[in-house]
Tab-separated table of C-alpha atoms in Angstrom:
chain	number	residue	atom	x	y	z
A	7	UNK	CA	183.150	53.650	118.588
A	8	UNK	CA	179.966	52.059	117.313
A	9	UNK	CA	178.422	55.238	119.392
A	10	UNK	CA	180.788	57.741	118.045
A	11	UNK	CA	179.528	56.845	114.940
A	12	UNK	CA	175.707	56.536	116.150
A	13	UNK	CA	175.136	60.119	117.750
A	14	UNK	CA	176.875	61.016	114.404
A	15	UNK	CA	174.838	60.254	112.393
A	16	UNK	CA	172.025	61.331	115.417
A	17	UNK	CA	173.833	64.670	114.931
A	18	UNK	CA	173.439	64.843	111.082
A	19	UNK	CA	169.699	63.102	111.248
A	20	UNK	CA	168.534	66.753	113.432
A	21	UNK	CA	170.693	68.773	111.585
A	22	UNK	CA	168.951	67.690	108.610
A	23	UNK	CA	165.224	67.887	110.260
A	24	UNK	CA	166.081	71.569	111.493
A	25	UNK	CA	166.885	73.095	108.665
A	26	UNK	CA	164.069	71.414	106.851
A	27	UNK	CA	162.267	72.776	109.120
A	28	UNK	CA	163.784	75.941	109.227
A	29	UNK	CA	162.843	76.417	105.286
A	30	UNK	CA	159.122	74.736	105.555
A	31	UNK	CA	158.335	77.368	107.877
A	32	UNK	CA	160.220	79.641	105.903
A	33	UNK	CA	157.722	78.806	102.074
A	34	UNK	CA	154.793	78.904	104.866
A	35	UNK	CA	155.155	82.296	105.309
A	36	UNK	CA	155.526	83.490	102.142
A	37	UNK	CA	152.916	82.169	100.858
A	38	UNK	CA	149.965	82.266	103.428
A	39	UNK	CA	149.441	85.701	102.834
A	40	UNK	CA	149.007	84.328	99.160
A	41	UNK	CA	146.811	81.659	100.242
A	42	UNK	CA	144.327	84.133	102.291
A	43	UNK	CA	144.027	85.923	99.631
A	44	UNK	CA	142.695	83.491	97.515
A	45	UNK	CA	140.983	81.801	99.837
A	46	UNK	CA	139.515	85.376	99.864
A	47	UNK	CA	138.859	86.013	96.759
A	48	UNK	CA	136.976	82.235	96.305
A	49	UNK	CA	134.515	83.451	99.436
A	50	UNK	CA	133.821	86.895	97.513
A	51	UNK	CA	133.490	85.062	94.151
A	52	UNK	CA	130.641	82.642	96.049
A	53	UNK	CA	129.194	85.317	97.846
A	54	UNK	CA	128.696	87.353	94.712
A	55	UNK	CA	127.097	83.775	93.444
A	56	UNK	CA	124.696	83.320	95.452
A	57	UNK	CA	123.724	86.990	96.347
A	58	UNK	CA	123.572	88.355	92.363
A	59	UNK	CA	121.331	91.691	93.795
A	60	UNK	CA	124.258	92.433	96.183
A	61	UNK	CA	126.889	95.264	95.504
A	62	UNK	CA	128.371	94.170	98.746
A	63	UNK	CA	128.164	92.204	102.031
A	64	UNK	CA	128.907	93.624	105.611
A	65	UNK	CA	130.044	91.344	108.355
A	66	UNK	CA	126.350	91.520	110.763
A	67	UNK	CA	128.363	91.233	114.171
A	68	UNK	CA	125.074	90.728	116.449
A	69	UNK	CA	124.210	87.413	114.267
A	70	UNK	CA	127.109	86.379	114.329
A	71	UNK	CA	127.586	86.172	117.378
A	72	UNK	CA	124.534	84.850	117.963
A	73	UNK	CA	125.061	81.967	115.260
A	74	UNK	CA	128.281	81.432	117.867
A	75	UNK	CA	125.721	80.730	120.490
A	76	UNK	CA	122.632	78.797	119.000
A	77	UNK	CA	121.841	75.521	120.061
A	78	UNK	CA	121.682	73.597	116.739
A	79	UNK	CA	121.642	70.290	117.926
A	80	UNK	CA	118.436	69.817	115.796
A	81	UNK	CA	120.419	70.506	112.582
A	82	UNK	CA	122.875	67.307	113.065
A	83	UNK	CA	125.984	68.334	113.436
A	84	UNK	CA	125.591	71.970	111.733
A	85	UNK	CA	127.469	74.680	112.930
A	86	UNK	CA	127.413	78.745	110.875
A	87	UNK	CA	130.747	80.731	111.591
A	88	UNK	CA	128.668	83.909	109.549
A	89	UNK	CA	126.103	86.041	109.120
A	90	UNK	CA	126.382	88.644	106.355
A	91	UNK	CA	124.436	91.658	105.614
A	92	UNK	CA	123.833	92.225	101.844
A	93	UNK	CA	123.739	95.510	100.608
A	94	UNK	CA	122.492	97.342	98.033
A	95	UNK	CA	124.350	100.212	96.177
A	96	UNK	CA	122.759	102.407	98.682
A	97	UNK	CA	124.277	100.654	101.386
A	98	UNK	CA	120.641	99.848	101.933
A	99	UNK	CA	120.560	96.167	103.603
A	100	UNK	CA	118.097	93.728	101.289
A	101	UNK	CA	119.123	89.889	102.955
A	102	UNK	CA	121.857	87.766	104.299
A	103	UNK	CA	125.044	85.936	103.786
A	104	UNK	CA	124.707	82.806	106.024
A	105	UNK	CA	128.302	80.296	106.837
A	106	UNK	CA	127.282	77.495	107.297
A	107	UNK	CA	128.954	74.025	107.819
A	108	UNK	CA	127.510	70.226	108.047
A	109	UNK	CA	129.834	67.865	109.768
A	110	UNK	CA	127.814	65.048	109.067
A	111	UNK	CA	128.340	65.011	104.957
A	112	UNK	CA	130.122	61.217	103.548
A	113	UNK	CA	133.153	63.115	103.105
A	114	UNK	CA	133.879	64.979	106.218
A	115	UNK	CA	132.592	68.417	106.535
A	116	UNK	CA	130.241	70.726	103.531
A	117	UNK	CA	131.151	74.157	103.673
A	118	UNK	CA	128.392	76.353	102.570
A	119	UNK	CA	126.779	79.677	101.494
A	120	UNK	CA	123.865	80.153	101.801
A	121	UNK	CA	122.013	83.578	100.677
A	122	UNK	CA	118.431	85.427	101.841
A	123	UNK	CA	116.433	87.839	101.414
A	124	UNK	CA	114.665	90.042	103.956
A	125	UNK	CA	111.646	88.064	103.146
A	126	UNK	CA	112.767	84.627	103.814
A	127	UNK	CA	113.712	83.551	100.713
A	128	UNK	CA	116.725	81.375	99.152
A	129	UNK	CA	118.147	83.558	96.603
A	130	UNK	CA	120.968	80.257	95.887
A	131	UNK	CA	123.785	78.121	97.573
A	132	UNK	CA	127.377	78.014	96.755
A	133	UNK	CA	130.274	75.615	98.508
A	134	UNK	CA	133.256	76.539	99.853
A	135	UNK	CA	134.087	73.132	101.121
A	136	UNK	CA	132.699	69.856	99.297
A	137	UNK	CA	134.992	66.602	99.429
A	138	UNK	CA	132.125	64.090	98.451
A	139	UNK	CA	132.033	60.770	96.258
A	140	UNK	CA	133.317	62.424	92.677
A	141	UNK	CA	129.737	61.329	90.618
A	142	UNK	CA	127.049	60.992	93.643
A	143	UNK	CA	127.591	63.169	96.751
A	144	UNK	CA	129.765	65.807	94.497
A	145	UNK	CA	126.019	66.438	92.336
A	146	UNK	CA	125.401	68.752	95.208
A	147	UNK	CA	127.111	71.361	93.727
A	148	UNK	CA	125.401	70.895	90.301
A	149	UNK	CA	122.848	73.179	89.068
A	150	UNK	CA	120.055	69.863	89.101
A	151	UNK	CA	120.468	70.071	93.206
A	152	UNK	CA	121.372	73.169	94.674
A	153	UNK	CA	118.993	74.847	91.984
A	154	UNK	CA	116.257	73.632	94.325
A	155	UNK	CA	117.184	76.029	96.872
A	156	UNK	CA	116.964	78.871	94.492
A	157	UNK	CA	113.005	81.393	95.361
A	158	UNK	CA	112.006	78.551	98.244
A	159	UNK	CA	110.358	80.992	101.047
A	160	UNK	CA	109.666	78.400	104.237
A	161	UNK	CA	110.905	78.259	107.560
A	162	UNK	CA	112.299	74.893	107.352
A	163	UNK	CA	113.170	72.732	104.247
A	164	UNK	CA	112.751	68.540	104.146
A	165	UNK	CA	114.596	66.321	101.963
A	166	UNK	CA	112.620	64.094	99.654
A	167	UNK	CA	113.866	60.938	98.538
A	168	UNK	CA	112.578	59.357	95.545
A	169	UNK	CA	112.601	62.602	93.464
A	170	UNK	CA	109.151	63.379	95.012
A	171	UNK	CA	109.097	66.744	96.478
A	172	UNK	CA	106.603	69.389	94.988
A	173	UNK	CA	105.758	71.279	97.597
A	174	UNK	CA	107.388	75.180	98.460
A	175	UNK	CA	109.319	73.404	101.786
A	176	UNK	CA	110.764	70.143	99.515
A	177	UNK	CA	113.853	69.536	98.175
A	178	UNK	CA	114.776	66.228	95.909
A	179	UNK	CA	117.716	64.513	97.304
A	180	UNK	CA	120.047	62.891	95.369
A	181	UNK	CA	119.960	59.504	94.535
A	182	UNK	CA	122.719	57.265	95.842
A	183	UNK	CA	123.946	60.332	98.260
A	184	UNK	CA	120.959	60.883	100.713
A	185	UNK	CA	123.811	60.955	103.525
A	186	UNK	CA	125.198	64.344	101.284
A	187	UNK	CA	122.008	65.960	100.625
A	188	UNK	CA	121.283	66.338	103.992
A	189	UNK	CA	123.612	67.493	105.829
A	190	UNK	CA	123.274	70.348	102.896
A	191	UNK	CA	119.773	70.536	103.743
A	192	UNK	CA	120.850	70.728	107.341
A	193	UNK	CA	123.045	73.752	106.663
A	194	UNK	CA	120.308	75.234	104.594
A	195	UNK	CA	117.440	74.738	107.626
A	196	UNK	CA	120.083	76.241	110.335
A	197	UNK	CA	120.796	79.348	108.208
A	198	UNK	CA	117.086	79.806	107.604
A	199	UNK	CA	116.707	79.210	111.803
A	200	UNK	CA	119.185	81.599	112.070
A	201	UNK	CA	118.629	84.366	109.767
A	202	UNK	CA	114.634	84.383	110.710
A	203	UNK	CA	114.725	84.860	114.535
A	204	UNK	CA	116.528	87.677	113.464
């Protein structure tokens, strides 16, 4: 008798789990296109913010493939997933956008887009993924930090603690958020390296 009751309960639980799984799968299928469209719109907005002089962007397959196979081990857990050409209204390449991810952030992955002109100057950086500590690591998204990168034209940037950055290749770390500051700077440096070696 107890065995029959247990089997009945198990079958009911199985049916509930199956129906829930089917419903969740259906909701996912209905919303995944909308989610993908919103993510793409957010990326495009970040691209325009980072490289305001560009009229459009196109995937640079050669540089993206190069990024996938490049040795970036000196940049502390950084990968570069794609490099785009920044195009003016006539379709001329005026620079590049690199999407770079550092796995060394304090709160996990930090993914950003870096704009770099043909002359090697940084046009800006914008964040696609940032889950750092509020009031500390999240300050990398503030203009006071990310604005330091704009106009820098150096092969590699150096992070300086204590607010003493004065050189063309120096960036002031955020006090109390050196790990996040370093993650961002390494992600930018990997992008500079890849674009410069083009």
